[in-house]
Amino acid sequence: MTTWLYDGSFDGFLSAVFDLYWQKKTDVVIRKEQDHVKGLFENVIFMPTITANADRVWAGLTKKLTEAVLQQLFCCYLSELPGEEDNMVGFIRHVFASEQDVSGDFGNKYVLHVTQLSRKVHREKHRMEAFVRFQLTKDNIYYSLVSPDYNVLPLIARHFKERYADQYWIIYDERRRFGIYYNLDKVETIRLQFNADYDPHYHTTGNVWAPEEELYQRLWNTYFKEANIVSRRNPRLQLQHMPRRYWKYLTEMRLG
Amino acid sequence: MERIQEKLAILADAAKYDASCASSGSNRKNTTKGLGNAHPGMGICHSYTADGRCVSLLKILLTNVCIYDCAYCVSRKSNDIKRAAFTVQEVVDLTINFYRRNYIEGLFLSSGIFKDPDYTMERLVRVAKKLRTEHNFNGYIHLKAIPGASDDLMREAGLYADRLSVNLELPTDAGLKLLAPEKSRPAMIQPIQFLKNEIIRLDDERKVLKKVPTFVPAGQSTQVIVGAAGESDMEIMHLASRFYRQFALKRVYYSGYVPISSDNRLPGLHSQVPLLRENRLYQADWLMRFYGFEPQELLNDTHPNLDTDIDPKLSWALRNLDSFPVDINKADKMLIARVPGIGMESLRKICAARMHGPLGWDQLKLMGVQLNKAKYFITCKAGALERRDLTSEQIRQQLLAQSHSKWVKAHSPQLQLF
Ligand code: SF4
């Protein structure tokens, strides 16, 4: 068994898949370079990313799969789960090996897996669309910090661009240390340098925020408190929809 | 506390008994580089309050001053509470600023009736108009349609709102007479009928003309209160079914009565909110809307109320064992939809997957079928898993023994004690 390492990009993965076919390999596993811990007798090769090869694999898949299913495969990549490459390779092999469109072949474990994992990633995308909380800064930028389970920023950019077309905004992934920034024209990927004494979590004091910011957070918290019906109390249901790990990013949950 | 915060506290508190939280089903795109969009597909719940309910819209009353005295309502004239009223501009500012911070999908604005219906409706419309025309706001707007307001105002409301609703509140005429004698059913139906006709008229115009404005794109909804006036589930569901059909309503909401009054015509202040019953009604509603069930299959004179121990689909299946088993690999889609333990998502997978080859138990399980329920009602590649000579009562007992109603555990802390 040989391990092929790629640079962690989606193209890098596809490029490695190209070589699987080119070199007719079946006893190879593909892994991200940055996640990899070398085993004692493991045979490891680094595979450089060749975009043209990646494009050929993608073009081949495009002929056999709908846009929606291609998106599902991409979601599996964004899940960043260790070893997920094995399922993606299994799926791609099944697609290329079959004459017909296999995307409804849920009796096949790879097809089912891709549907199910992409649903989870999609749910996280949906959660981010719900749980982003912007705070207005003095420089008129709506700023938000998140830490999604999967790498969903690439998936949510369009939603926020369409919705908040007339305001500057930043959504920053604290865990993955990058963010997306909309400049009233297009969305860019950015990295922020935080000062050592800066608390990246939200605070309403200091001279970072717009003067009205504190008022609207207070009004929102008031609204949130009053909308609750005490005699229907059901914290379990609340937790089920809004797991605790999201709370520190939610204006209305941070204080209570 | 600032005055605006106090007003918000009062007018959010008074609006929270309306169960509607939908923000989906519209099609308002942000084509002008303005603010916001309203999605045709899924709505977004931005938060969940401690009662587990979704917060999607800024749901407030314009005022809780009201000339009526409906017994079940906190804003009723005779109730001794603090009263407040927003200005149009205050509601607009709150909506815009909450929306920009991604707190909400839009506004759900209702109101007590002050002065008269036209006066009230005119204010609601003014808020929506201002949001749309002055602030280029494309987020979701749900307005209450005030019975008795003029056709012109209704029509104008429809141009700016995504959804309009009139709440029926009391499912039976007897309940209405008892608890809201100043109100009449025909007066409530009048605007629903009017809006339905307008929606159809404009849809027809849209087929031949280019520039027909959107009109209530997310349609109408209504709400009925459950457990305030002694009605049966059958009365509720048959009413809902009639309104779905007759007025093409998009949604009927069922709101378990929250005791807010010591009036002896109503359940006492210490009675429990009928949460389980409310949940069963929602399940029955889904069965009617998506699974092809007729209301009289679920509820009839012999079964006037839904079973609280088991879900309505299972309950129906146990009363109709002669319709089973169905063959997963061959049966018509809508027959499989009737199998307990099979939801829409697994149904879709089954129908797609069986074209690639017959399915067995393991695959069904992986596709999300709840086999513990479904196994009594289906056959598949491996033949029948269960003995087929069980009676309804035996199946029911086996299922109840396995899980003392998952719902009871998840949704009802007070029942957990048993
Ligand atoms: S008319 Fe509406 S606000 Fe007024 S008392 Fe009746 S239900 Fe309450």
PDB file of N, CA and C in Angstrom, chain B residues 200-262:
ATOM      1  N   ILE B 200     -55.582  34.813  -7.778  1.00  0.00           N
ATOM      2  CA  ILE B 200     -55.900  34.095  -9.020  1.00  0.00           C
ATOM      3  C   ILE B 200     -55.986  35.063 -10.200  1.00  0.00           C
ATOM      4  N   ARG B 201     -56.659  36.199  -9.969  1.00  0.00           N
ATOM      5  CA  ARG B 201     -56.830  37.168 -11.049  1.00  0.00           C
ATOM      6  C   ARG B 201     -55.469  37.642 -11.572  1.00  0.00           C
ATOM      7  N   LEU B 202     -54.556  37.965 -10.641  1.00  0.00           N
ATOM      8  CA  LEU B 202     -53.260  38.481 -11.070  1.00  0.00           C
ATOM      9  C   LEU B 202     -52.388  37.388 -11.691  1.00  0.00           C
ATOM     10  N   ASP B 203     -52.543  36.156 -11.190  1.00  0.00           N
ATOM     11  CA  ASP B 203     -51.822  35.042 -11.824  1.00  0.00           C
ATOM     12  C   ASP B 203     -52.253  34.895 -13.275  1.00  0.00           C
ATOM     13  N   ASP B 204     -53.553  35.043 -13.505  1.00  0.00           N
ATOM     14  CA  ASP B 204     -54.061  34.939 -14.879  1.00  0.00           C
ATOM     15  C   ASP B 204     -53.530  36.072 -15.750  1.00  0.00           C
ATOM     16  N   GLU B 205     -53.542  37.265 -15.170  1.00  0.00           N
ATOM     17  CA  GLU B 205     -53.019  38.408 -15.927  1.00  0.00           C
ATOM     18  C   GLU B 205     -51.559  38.212 -16.285  1.00  0.00           C
ATOM     19  N   ARG B 206     -50.823  37.621 -15.336  1.00  0.00           N
ATOM     20  CA  ARG B 206     -49.388  37.422 -15.534  1.00  0.00           C
ATOM     21  C   ARG B 206     -49.119  36.529 -16.739  1.00  0.00           C
ATOM     22  N   LYS B 207     -50.083  35.657 -17.043  1.00  0.00           N
ATOM     23  CA  LYS B 207     -49.888  34.754 -18.185  1.00  0.00           C
ATOM     24  C   LYS B 207     -49.900  35.506 -19.506  1.00  0.00           C
ATOM     25  N   VAL B 208     -50.620  36.609 -19.558  1.00  0.00           N
ATOM     26  CA  VAL B 208     -50.703  37.341 -20.829  1.00  0.00           C
ATOM     27  C   VAL B 208     -49.981  38.689 -20.820  1.00  0.00           C
ATOM     28  N   LEU B 209     -49.858  39.280 -19.632  1.00  0.00           N
ATOM     29  CA  LEU B 209     -49.222  40.602 -19.570  1.00  0.00           C
ATOM     30  C   LEU B 209     -47.831  40.490 -18.967  1.00  0.00           C
ATOM     31  N   LYS B 210     -46.986  41.418 -19.329  1.00  0.00           N
ATOM     32  CA  LYS B 210     -45.615  41.356 -18.813  1.00  0.00           C
ATOM     33  C   LYS B 210     -45.496  41.938 -17.418  1.00  0.00           C
ATOM     34  N   LYS B 211     -45.945  43.168 -17.257  1.00  0.00           N
ATOM     35  CA  LYS B 211     -45.642  43.865 -16.020  1.00  0.00           C
ATOM     36  C   LYS B 211     -46.764  43.793 -15.002  1.00  0.00           C
ATOM     37  N   VAL B 212     -47.012  42.608 -14.475  1.00  0.00           N
ATOM     38  CA  VAL B 212     -47.981  42.496 -13.405  1.00  0.00           C
ATOM     39  C   VAL B 212     -47.188  42.424 -12.107  1.00  0.00           C
ATOM     40  N   PRO B 213     -47.480  43.290 -11.136  1.00  0.00           N
ATOM     41  CA  PRO B 213     -46.688  43.278  -9.900  1.00  0.00           C
ATOM     42  C   PRO B 213     -46.884  41.983  -9.122  1.00  0.00           C
ATOM     43  N   THR B 214     -45.880  41.629  -8.294  1.00  0.00           N
ATOM     44  CA  THR B 214     -46.081  40.463  -7.425  1.00  0.00           C
ATOM     45  C   THR B 214     -47.198  40.792  -6.450  1.00  0.00           C
ATOM     46  N   PHE B 215     -47.925  39.758  -6.078  1.00  0.00           N
ATOM     47  CA  PHE B 215     -49.042  39.957  -5.161  1.00  0.00           C
ATOM     48  C   PHE B 215     -49.071  38.794  -4.171  1.00  0.00           C
ATOM     49  N   VAL B 216     -48.786  39.094  -2.904  1.00  0.00           N
ATOM     50  CA  VAL B 216     -48.725  38.072  -1.855  1.00  0.00           C
ATOM     51  C   VAL B 216     -48.059  36.785  -2.356  1.00  0.00           C
ATOM     52  N   PRO B 217     -46.795  36.883  -2.815  1.00  0.00           N
ATOM     53  CA  PRO B 217     -46.173  35.708  -3.437  1.00  0.00           C
ATOM     54  C   PRO B 217     -46.087  34.473  -2.531  1.00  0.00           C
ATOM     55  N   ALA B 218     -46.038  34.662  -1.225  1.00  0.00           N
ATOM     56  CA  ALA B 218     -45.982  33.489  -0.341  1.00  0.00           C
ATOM     57  C   ALA B 218     -47.373  33.100   0.163  1.00  0.00           C
ATOM     58  N   GLY B 219     -48.417  33.691  -0.413  1.00  0.00           N
ATOM     59  CA  GLY B 219     -49.776  33.245  -0.133  1.00  0.00           C
ATOM     60  C   GLY B 219     -50.298  33.589   1.250  1.00  0.00           C
ATOM     61  N   GLN B 220     -51.390  32.934   1.605  1.00  0.00           N
ATOM     62  CA  GLN B 220     -52.042  33.206   2.890  1.00  0.00           C
ATOM     63  C   GLN B 220     -51.855  32.052   3.857  1.00  0.00           C
ATOM     64  N   SER B 221     -51.911  32.367   5.126  1.00  0.00           N
ATOM     65  CA  SER B 221     -51.895  31.319   6.138  1.00  0.00           C
ATOM     66  C   SER B 221     -52.920  31.686   7.204  1.00  0.00           C
ATOM     67  N   THR B 222     -53.148  30.779   8.140  1.00  0.00           N
ATOM     68  CA  THR B 222     -54.030  31.114   9.253  1.00  0.00           C
ATOM     69  C   THR B 222     -53.574  30.332  10.477  1.00  0.00           C
ATOM     70  N   GLN B 223     -54.187  30.616  11.600  1.00  0.00           N
ATOM     71  CA  GLN B 223     -53.853  29.895  12.827  1.00  0.00           C
ATOM     72  C   GLN B 223     -55.122  29.532  13.570  1.00  0.00           C
ATOM     73  N   VAL B 224     -55.133  28.328  14.150  1.00  0.00           N
ATOM     74  CA  VAL B 224     -56.220  27.997  15.070  1.00  0.00           C
ATOM     75  C   VAL B 224     -55.628  27.665  16.444  1.00  0.00           C
ATOM     76  N   ILE B 225     -56.347  28.083  17.463  1.00  0.00           N
ATOM     77  CA  ILE B 225     -55.914  27.790  18.827  1.00  0.00           C
ATOM     78  C   ILE B 225     -56.448  26.420  19.219  1.00  0.00           C
ATOM     79  N   VAL B 226     -55.573  25.621  19.804  1.00  0.00           N
ATOM     80  CA  VAL B 226     -55.935  24.253  20.168  1.00  0.00           C
ATOM     81  C   VAL B 226     -56.161  24.172  21.669  1.00  0.00           C
ATOM     82  N   GLY B 227     -57.334  23.680  22.044  1.00  0.00           N
ATOM     83  CA  GLY B 227     -57.557  23.399  23.453  1.00  0.00           C
ATOM     84  C   GLY B 227     -58.101  24.558  24.271  1.00  0.00           C
ATOM     85  N   ALA B 228     -58.636  25.582  23.609  1.00  0.00           N
ATOM     86  CA  ALA B 228     -59.231  26.676  24.382  1.00  0.00           C
ATOM     87  C   ALA B 228     -60.736  26.504  24.509  1.00  0.00           C
ATOM     88  N   ALA B 229     -61.355  25.813  23.546  1.00  0.00           N
ATOM     89  CA  ALA B 229     -62.815  25.807  23.531  1.00  0.00           C
ATOM     90  C   ALA B 229     -63.422  24.405  23.382  1.00  0.00           C
ATOM     91  N   GLY B 230     -62.697  23.390  23.838  1.00  0.00           N
ATOM     92  CA  GLY B 230     -63.272  22.047  23.895  1.00  0.00           C
ATOM     93  C   GLY B 230     -63.528  21.377  22.562  1.00  0.00           C
ATOM     94  N   GLU B 231     -62.887  21.832  21.498  1.00  0.00           N
ATOM     95  CA  GLU B 231     -63.105  21.240  20.176  1.00  0.00           C
ATOM     96  C   GLU B 231     -62.357  19.903  20.050  1.00  0.00           C
ATOM     97  N   SER B 232     -62.792  19.057  19.091  1.00  0.00           N
ATOM     98  CA  SER B 232     -62.091  17.794  18.872  1.00  0.00           C
ATOM     99  C   SER B 232     -61.050  17.984  17.768  1.00  0.00           C
ATOM    100  N   ASP B 233     -60.094  17.028  17.708  1.00  0.00           N
ATOM    101  CA  ASP B 233     -59.093  17.071  16.639  1.00  0.00           C
ATOM    102  C   ASP B 233     -59.763  16.979  15.275  1.00  0.00           C
ATOM    103  N   MET B 234     -60.847  16.194  15.221  1.00  0.00           N
ATOM    104  CA  MET B 234     -61.556  16.050  13.950  1.00  0.00           C
ATOM    105  C   MET B 234     -62.084  17.409  13.486  1.00  0.00           C
ATOM    106  N   GLU B 235     -62.681  18.152  14.396  1.00  0.00           N
ATOM    107  CA  GLU B 235     -63.200  19.473  14.011  1.00  0.00           C
ATOM    108  C   GLU B 235     -62.071  20.374  13.501  1.00  0.00           C
ATOM    109  N   ILE B 236     -60.926  20.291  14.165  1.00  0.00           N
ATOM    110  CA  ILE B 236     -59.798  21.139  13.758  1.00  0.00           C
ATOM    111  C   ILE B 236     -59.286  20.750  12.375  1.00  0.00           C
ATOM    112  N   MET B 237     -59.041  19.444  12.180  1.00  0.00           N
ATOM    113  CA  MET B 237     -58.427  19.024  10.926  1.00  0.00           C
ATOM    114  C   MET B 237     -59.372  19.156   9.739  1.00  0.00           C
ATOM    115  N   HIS B 238     -60.648  18.937   9.980  1.00  0.00           N
ATOM    116  CA  HIS B 238     -61.590  19.097   8.875  1.00  0.00           C
ATOM    117  C   HIS B 238     -61.702  20.565   8.469  1.00  0.00           C
ATOM    118  N   LEU B 239     -61.630  21.433   9.469  1.00  0.00           N
ATOM    119  CA  LEU B 239     -61.621  22.865   9.156  1.00  0.00           C
ATOM    120  C   LEU B 239     -60.370  23.220   8.347  1.00  0.00           C
ATOM    121  N   ALA B 240     -59.219  22.712   8.811  1.00  0.00           N
ATOM    122  CA  ALA B 240     -57.956  22.998   8.119  1.00  0.00           C
ATOM    123  C   ALA B 240     -58.032  22.513   6.676  1.00  0.00           C
ATOM    124  N   SER B 241     -58.502  21.296   6.528  1.00  0.00           N
ATOM    125  CA  SER B 241     -58.587  20.714   5.188  1.00  0.00           C
ATOM    126  C   SER B 241     -59.483  21.546   4.282  1.00  0.00           C
ATOM    127  N   ARG B 242     -60.600  22.020   4.832  1.00  0.00           N
ATOM    128  CA  ARG B 242     -61.516  22.840   4.050  1.00  0.00           C
ATOM    129  C   ARG B 242     -60.830  24.134   3.612  1.00  0.00           C
ATOM    130  N   PHE B 243     -60.065  24.733   4.524  1.00  0.00           N
ATOM    131  CA  PHE B 243     -59.410  25.995   4.166  1.00  0.00           C
ATOM    132  C   PHE B 243     -58.256  25.801   3.197  1.00  0.00           C
ATOM    133  N   TYR B 244     -57.546  24.681   3.327  1.00  0.00           N
ATOM    134  CA  TYR B 244     -56.515  24.392   2.325  1.00  0.00           C
ATOM    135  C   TYR B 244     -57.139  24.323   0.938  1.00  0.00           C
ATOM    136  N   ARG B 245     -58.263  23.612   0.864  1.00  0.00           N
ATOM    137  CA  ARG B 245     -58.882  23.405  -0.438  1.00  0.00           C
ATOM    138  C   ARG B 245     -59.571  24.650  -0.960  1.00  0.00           C
ATOM    139  N   GLN B 246     -60.453  25.166  -0.132  1.00  0.00           N
ATOM    140  CA  GLN B 246     -61.331  26.228  -0.600  1.00  0.00           C
ATOM    141  C   GLN B 246     -60.588  27.537  -0.853  1.00  0.00           C
ATOM    142  N   PHE B 247     -59.583  27.826  -0.019  1.00  0.00           N
ATOM    143  CA  PHE B 247     -58.928  29.126  -0.134  1.00  0.00           C
ATOM    144  C   PHE B 247     -57.450  29.020  -0.491  1.00  0.00           C
ATOM    145  N   ALA B 248     -57.034  27.808  -0.866  1.00  0.00           N
ATOM    146  CA  ALA B 248     -55.642  27.594  -1.284  1.00  0.00           C
ATOM    147  C   ALA B 248     -54.646  28.154  -0.269  1.00  0.00           C
ATOM    148  N   LEU B 249     -54.933  27.995   1.025  1.00  0.00           N
ATOM    149  CA  LEU B 249     -54.000  28.473   2.046  1.00  0.00           C
ATOM    150  C   LEU B 249     -52.686  27.722   1.923  1.00  0.00           C
ATOM    151  N   LYS B 250     -51.592  28.431   2.243  1.00  0.00           N
ATOM    152  CA  LYS B 250     -50.290  27.782   2.203  1.00  0.00           C
ATOM    153  C   LYS B 250     -50.046  27.005   3.491  1.00  0.00           C
ATOM    154  N   ARG B 251     -50.477  27.552   4.601  1.00  0.00           N
ATOM    155  CA  ARG B 251     -50.233  26.883   5.873  1.00  0.00           C
ATOM    156  C   ARG B 251     -51.368  27.156   6.854  1.00  0.00           C
ATOM    157  N   VAL B 252     -51.662  26.125   7.649  1.00  0.00           N
ATOM    158  CA  VAL B 252     -52.503  26.329   8.824  1.00  0.00           C
ATOM    159  C   VAL B 252     -51.603  26.057  10.029  1.00  0.00           C
ATOM    160  N   TYR B 253     -51.566  26.971  10.972  1.00  0.00           N
ATOM    161  CA  TYR B 253     -50.774  26.767  12.184  1.00  0.00           C
ATOM    162  C   TYR B 253     -51.693  26.366  13.328  1.00  0.00           C
ATOM    163  N   TYR B 254     -51.173  25.478  14.179  1.00  0.00           N
ATOM    164  CA  TYR B 254     -51.937  24.997  15.330  1.00  0.00           C
ATOM    165  C   TYR B 254     -51.213  25.489  16.571  1.00  0.00           C
ATOM    166  N   SER B 255     -51.899  26.247  17.380  1.00  0.00           N
ATOM    167  CA  SER B 255     -51.225  26.861  18.508  1.00  0.00           C
ATOM    168  C   SER B 255     -51.881  26.406  19.800  1.00  0.00           C
ATOM    169  N   GLY B 256     -51.160  25.576  20.547  1.00  0.00           N
ATOM    170  CA  GLY B 256     -51.695  25.086  21.816  1.00  0.00           C
ATOM    171  C   GLY B 256     -52.015  26.272  22.715  1.00  0.00           C
ATOM    172  N   TYR B 257     -53.188  26.272  23.281  1.00  0.00           N
ATOM    173  CA  TYR B 257     -53.611  27.426  24.091  1.00  0.00           C
ATOM    174  C   TYR B 257     -52.699  27.604  25.309  1.00  0.00           C
ATOM    175  N   VAL B 258     -52.144  28.782  25.432  1.00  0.00           N
ATOM    176  CA  VAL B 258     -51.316  29.134  26.591  1.00  0.00           C
ATOM    177  C   VAL B 258     -52.217  29.881  27.561  1.00  0.00           C
ATOM    178  N   PRO B 259     -52.402  29.340  28.764  1.00  0.00           N
ATOM    179  CA  PRO B 259     -53.338  29.982  29.695  1.00  0.00           C
ATOM    180  C   PRO B 259     -52.858  31.379  30.082  1.00  0.00           C
ATOM    181  N   ILE B 260     -53.685  32.385  29.794  1.00  0.00           N
ATOM    182  CA  ILE B 260     -53.279  33.762  30.084  1.00  0.00           C
ATOM    183  C   ILE B 260     -54.390  34.514  30.811  1.00  0.00           C
ATOM    184  N   SER B 261     -55.417  33.779  31.231  1.00  0.00           N
ATOM    185  CA  SER B 261     -56.551  34.483  31.801  1.00  0.00           C
ATOM    186  C   SER B 261     -57.264  33.601  32.826  1.00  0.00           C
ATOM    187  N   SER B 262     -57.838  34.236  33.831  1.00  0.00           N
ATOM    188  CA  SER B 262     -58.565  33.461  34.822  1.00  0.00           C
ATOM    189  C   SER B 262     -60.057  33.380  34.490  1.00  0.00           C
TER     190      SER B 262
END
